Coordinates of C-alpha atoms and ligand atoms in Angstrom, one line a residue:
M272 CA 112.9 75.3 130.6
P273 CA 115.0 72.4 129.3
A274 CA 118.6 72.0 130.6
E275 CA 121.1 74.2 128.8
R276 CA 124.8 74.4 128.8
L277 CA 126.1 76.4 131.8
Q278 CA 128.3 78.7 129.7
K279 CA 125.2 79.8 127.7
L280 CA 123.2 80.4 130.9
L281 CA 126.1 82.3 132.5
A282 CA 126.5 84.4 129.4
R283 CA 122.8 85.4 129.7
S284 CA 123.4 86.4 133.4
G285 CA 126.1 89.0 132.8
Y286 CA 129.2 86.9 132.8
G287 CA 130.4 88.1 129.4
S288 CA 130.8 85.9 126.4
R289 CA 130.4 82.2 126.4
R290 CA 134.2 82.0 126.3
S291 CA 134.7 84.0 129.5
A292 CA 131.9 82.1 131.1
E293 CA 133.8 78.9 130.3
L294 CA 136.8 80.3 132.3
V295 CA 134.5 81.0 135.3
I296 CA 133.3 77.3 135.1
A297 CA 136.9 76.0 134.6
A298 CA 138.0 77.9 137.7
G299 CA 135.5 75.9 139.8
R300 CA 133.5 79.0 140.8
V301 CA 130.2 77.6 139.6
T302 CA 127.9 75.1 141.5
V303 CA 124.7 73.5 140.4
D304 CA 122.6 72.4 143.4
G305 CA 125.7 72.7 145.5
I306 CA 127.9 70.6 143.3
V307 CA 130.9 72.2 141.6
A308 CA 130.2 72.2 137.8
I309 CA 132.6 71.3 135.1
L310 CA 132.7 72.3 131.4
G311 CA 129.9 70.6 129.6
T312 CA 127.6 70.6 132.7
R313 CA 123.9 71.3 131.7
A314 CA 121.4 72.8 134.1
D315 CA 117.8 73.9 134.2
P316 CA 117.6 77.3 135.8
D317 CA 113.9 76.9 136.7
T318 CA 114.4 73.8 138.8
Q319 CA 118.1 73.9 139.8
R320 CA 120.1 76.4 141.9
I321 CA 123.0 77.7 139.9
E322 CA 125.5 79.8 141.8
V323 CA 128.7 81.7 141.0
D324 CA 130.9 82.4 143.9
G325 CA 128.0 81.4 146.2
E326 CA 125.5 83.8 144.6
R327 CA 122.5 82.6 142.6
I328 CA 122.6 83.8 138.9
R329 CA 119.8 85.9 137.5
L330 CA 119.0 85.3 133.8
E331 CA 118.3 88.2 131.5
P332 CA 115.3 87.4 129.3
D333 CA 116.2 86.1 125.8
D334 CA 116.3 88.6 123.0
V335 CA 113.2 88.8 120.9
T336 CA 112.5 90.1 117.4
I337 CA 109.0 90.8 116.3
V338 CA 107.2 91.6 113.1
L339 CA 104.3 94.0 113.4
N340 CA 101.8 94.8 110.6
K341 CA 101.5 98.5 111.4
P342 CA 98.2 100.0 110.4
T343 CA 98.0 103.5 109.0
G344 CA 97.5 106.3 111.6
I345 CA 100.0 104.7 114.1
V346 CA 103.2 106.6 114.9
V347 CA 106.6 104.8 115.0
T348 CA 108.1 106.5 118.1
A349 CA 108.6 105.6 121.7
V350 CA 106.5 108.5 123.0
D351 CA 104.4 110.9 120.8
D352 CA 104.5 114.5 122.1
R353 CA 101.0 115.0 120.5
G354 CA 99.5 112.0 122.3
R355 CA 98.9 109.9 119.2
Q356 CA 98.8 106.1 119.3
T357 CA 102.3 104.6 118.9
V358 CA 103.4 101.1 117.8
F359 CA 104.1 100.4 121.5
D360 CA 100.5 101.1 122.4
I361 CA 99.2 98.5 120.0
L362 CA 101.7 95.7 120.8
H363 CA 100.5 93.3 123.5
D364 CA 102.9 93.4 126.4
P365 CA 106.0 94.6 124.6
P366 CA 109.2 93.4 126.4
P367 CA 111.5 96.0 128.0
H368 CA 114.2 97.3 125.6
L369 CA 112.2 96.6 122.5
R370 CA 113.1 99.1 119.8
Y371 CA 111.9 99.6 116.2
V372 CA 114.2 98.9 113.3
G373 CA 113.8 101.9 111.1
R374 CA 110.6 103.8 110.8
L375 CA 107.4 103.9 108.7
D376 CA 105.5 107.1 108.2
R377 CA 102.2 107.5 110.0
D378 CA 100.4 107.1 106.7
T379 CA 102.3 104.0 105.6
S380 CA 101.2 100.6 106.7
G381 CA 102.9 97.2 106.7
L382 CA 105.9 95.4 108.0
L383 CA 107.8 96.9 110.9
L384 CA 110.5 94.9 112.7
L385 CA 111.1 95.5 116.4
T386 CA 113.9 93.8 118.4
T387 CA 115.4 93.9 121.9
E388 CA 118.8 93.2 120.3
G389 CA 120.6 96.6 119.9
E390 CA 123.4 95.5 117.6
L391 CA 120.9 93.8 115.3
A392 CA 118.7 96.9 115.1
H393 CA 121.8 99.1 114.5
R394 CA 123.1 96.9 111.7
L395 CA 119.8 96.3 109.9
T396 CA 119.4 100.1 109.5
H397 CA 123.0 100.8 108.7
P398 CA 123.4 101.9 105.0
R399 CA 126.5 99.7 104.8
Y400 CA 124.5 96.4 104.8
E401 CA 122.1 97.6 102.1
V402 CA 119.1 95.5 103.4
M403 CA 116.3 95.4 100.8
K404 CA 112.9 96.7 101.7
T405 CA 109.9 96.0 99.5
Y406 CA 106.9 98.3 99.2
E407 CA 103.6 98.3 97.3
A408 CA 102.6 101.8 96.2
S409 CA 99.3 102.9 94.8
V410 CA 99.9 106.2 93.0
D411 CA 97.6 108.8 91.4
G412 CA 97.7 108.8 87.6
Q413 CA 99.2 106.4 85.2
V414 CA 103.0 106.0 85.4
A415 CA 104.7 106.3 82.1
D416 CA 107.6 104.1 81.0
G417 CA 110.0 107.0 81.1
A418 CA 109.1 107.7 84.8
L419 CA 109.5 104.0 85.6
Q420 CA 113.0 104.1 84.0
R421 CA 113.9 107.2 86.0
L422 CA 112.8 105.6 89.2
R423 CA 114.9 102.5 88.4
Q424 CA 118.0 104.4 87.6
G425 CA 117.8 106.9 90.5
V426 CA 116.1 110.3 90.9
M427 CA 117.4 113.5 92.4
L428 CA 115.9 114.3 95.8
E429 CA 116.7 117.2 98.0
D430 CA 119.1 115.0 100.0
G431 CA 120.8 113.6 96.8
M432 CA 120.4 110.9 94.2
T433 CA 118.6 107.7 95.1
A434 CA 120.3 104.4 94.4
P435 CA 119.0 102.2 91.6
A436 CA 115.7 100.6 92.6
V437 CA 113.6 97.7 91.4
V438 CA 110.2 99.2 90.3
E439 CA 107.7 96.9 88.6
Q440 CA 104.0 96.8 88.0
L441 CA 102.0 94.5 90.2
P442 CA 100.6 91.6 88.2
G443 CA 97.4 92.4 86.3
D444 CA 97.8 96.1 86.9
T445 CA 97.3 97.9 83.6
P446 CA 97.7 100.8 83.3
P447 CA 100.4 100.9 86.0
T448 CA 99.3 102.7 89.1
N449 CA 100.1 99.9 91.6
L450 CA 103.8 99.3 91.8
R451 CA 106.2 97.1 93.7
V452 CA 109.3 99.1 94.8
V453 CA 112.4 97.5 96.3
I454 CA 115.1 99.8 97.7
H455 CA 117.9 99.3 100.1
E456 CA 118.1 102.9 101.3
G457 CA 116.0 104.1 104.2
R458 CA 115.7 107.9 103.9
N459 CA 112.8 109.8 105.4
R460 CA 109.6 109.3 103.2
Q461 CA 111.8 108.1 100.5
V462 CA 109.3 106.1 98.3
R463 CA 106.8 109.0 98.5
R464 CA 109.5 111.5 97.6
M465 CA 110.7 109.3 94.7
F466 CA 107.3 109.3 93.1
E467 CA 106.8 113.0 93.7
A468 CA 110.1 113.6 91.8
V469 CA 108.5 111.9 88.7
G470 CA 105.2 113.7 89.1
H471 CA 103.0 111.2 91.0
H472 CA 101.4 111.4 94.4
V473 CA 101.5 108.2 96.5
A474 CA 98.0 107.5 97.7
R475 CA 98.7 104.3 99.6
L476 CA 102.0 102.8 100.7
R477 CA 102.5 99.4 102.4
R478 CA 105.8 97.7 103.2
T479 CA 105.5 94.0 102.5
A480 CA 109.0 92.7 103.2
F481 CA 112.2 93.7 105.1
G482 CA 115.1 91.6 103.9
P483 CA 114.1 88.0 104.1
V484 CA 111.1 88.7 106.3
S485 CA 107.7 89.0 104.6
L486 CA 104.3 90.2 105.9
D487 CA 102.4 87.4 104.2
D488 CA 98.9 87.2 105.7
L489 CA 99.6 88.9 109.1
A490 CA 96.5 91.0 109.8
P491 CA 96.8 94.8 110.3
G492 CA 97.6 95.5 113.9
A493 CA 98.8 91.9 114.5
S494 CA 102.3 90.9 115.4
R495 CA 104.3 87.7 115.6
V496 CA 107.8 86.6 116.7
V497 CA 110.1 86.0 113.7
T498 CA 110.8 82.3 113.0
P499 CA 114.2 80.9 113.9
Q500 CA 114.9 80.7 110.1
E501 CA 114.0 84.3 109.6
L502 CA 116.1 85.4 112.5
A503 CA 119.1 83.4 111.2
A504 CA 118.7 84.9 107.7
L505 CA 118.4 88.5 109.1
R506 CA 121.5 88.0 111.3
A507 CA 123.5 86.5 108.4
L508 CA 122.6 89.4 106.2
V509 CA 124.3 91.8 108.5
G510 CA 127.3 89.6 109.4
L511 CA 126.1 88.3 112.8
G512 CA 126.3 84.7 113.8
P513 CA 123.6 82.6 115.5
Q514 CA 121.8 84.3 118.4
N515 CA 123.6 84.5 121.7
E516 CA 126.8 83.2 120.2
A517 CA 129.5 85.3 121.7
Ligands
LIG575 N1 109.1 105.4 102.1 C1 108.1 106.3 102.5 O1 107.8 107.2 101.8 N2 107.5 106.1 103.7 C2 107.8 105.1 104.5 O2 107.2 104.9 105.6 C3 108.8 104.2 104.1 C4 109.5 104.4 102.9

């Protein structure tokens, strides 16, 4: 691991924010290989011994945010009481504290975000931030203009009116049975229920984007860590600064 600023390393070891870690350093309580550190000191925790009050620090693993292309048939839950395969069963070596950001139905495929960062997960699913989710729906029957208009304006579901949505035909799809739907709400089975409300059964549903993060050509069942640019964009959307900035 390359040398990093001590205040960042201390903040990752349970010494509070970087600001409070700076106070610990300024108080002369931190040593690197036995030498008292000053503000601005950098160290490599893999090769150097960093101590606070004579005790070696222990680093928490960095937070991680993952994109999974969830196949259909997989359940988004920590443990399924019916013993069905969950998203955690198909991830390779998921880190501790990884949690999903919102859910997808068992029959829905596509982009599922998972993160170890609790505050990020909380905000990305909070209605206040209105994070846009993009879906591709294949529906039974031909969707008339009137139905498209109703979906765009909002339809009445049993838990209230839906917010205005973007609903458009996928290129080359005439008559319209394959549609792109962009909504910021995240109610249970919302897209399926929206189409039911205008008389169409959704035969296939896939989420292709969550805010600024897209599925692109990630294979079904495969996962990847979000890029630093995607993470910064996700965090900015929900009013969080750069990662680990305290
Ligand atoms: N809308 C649905 O109907 N299902 C999902 O999984 C997500 C959105």
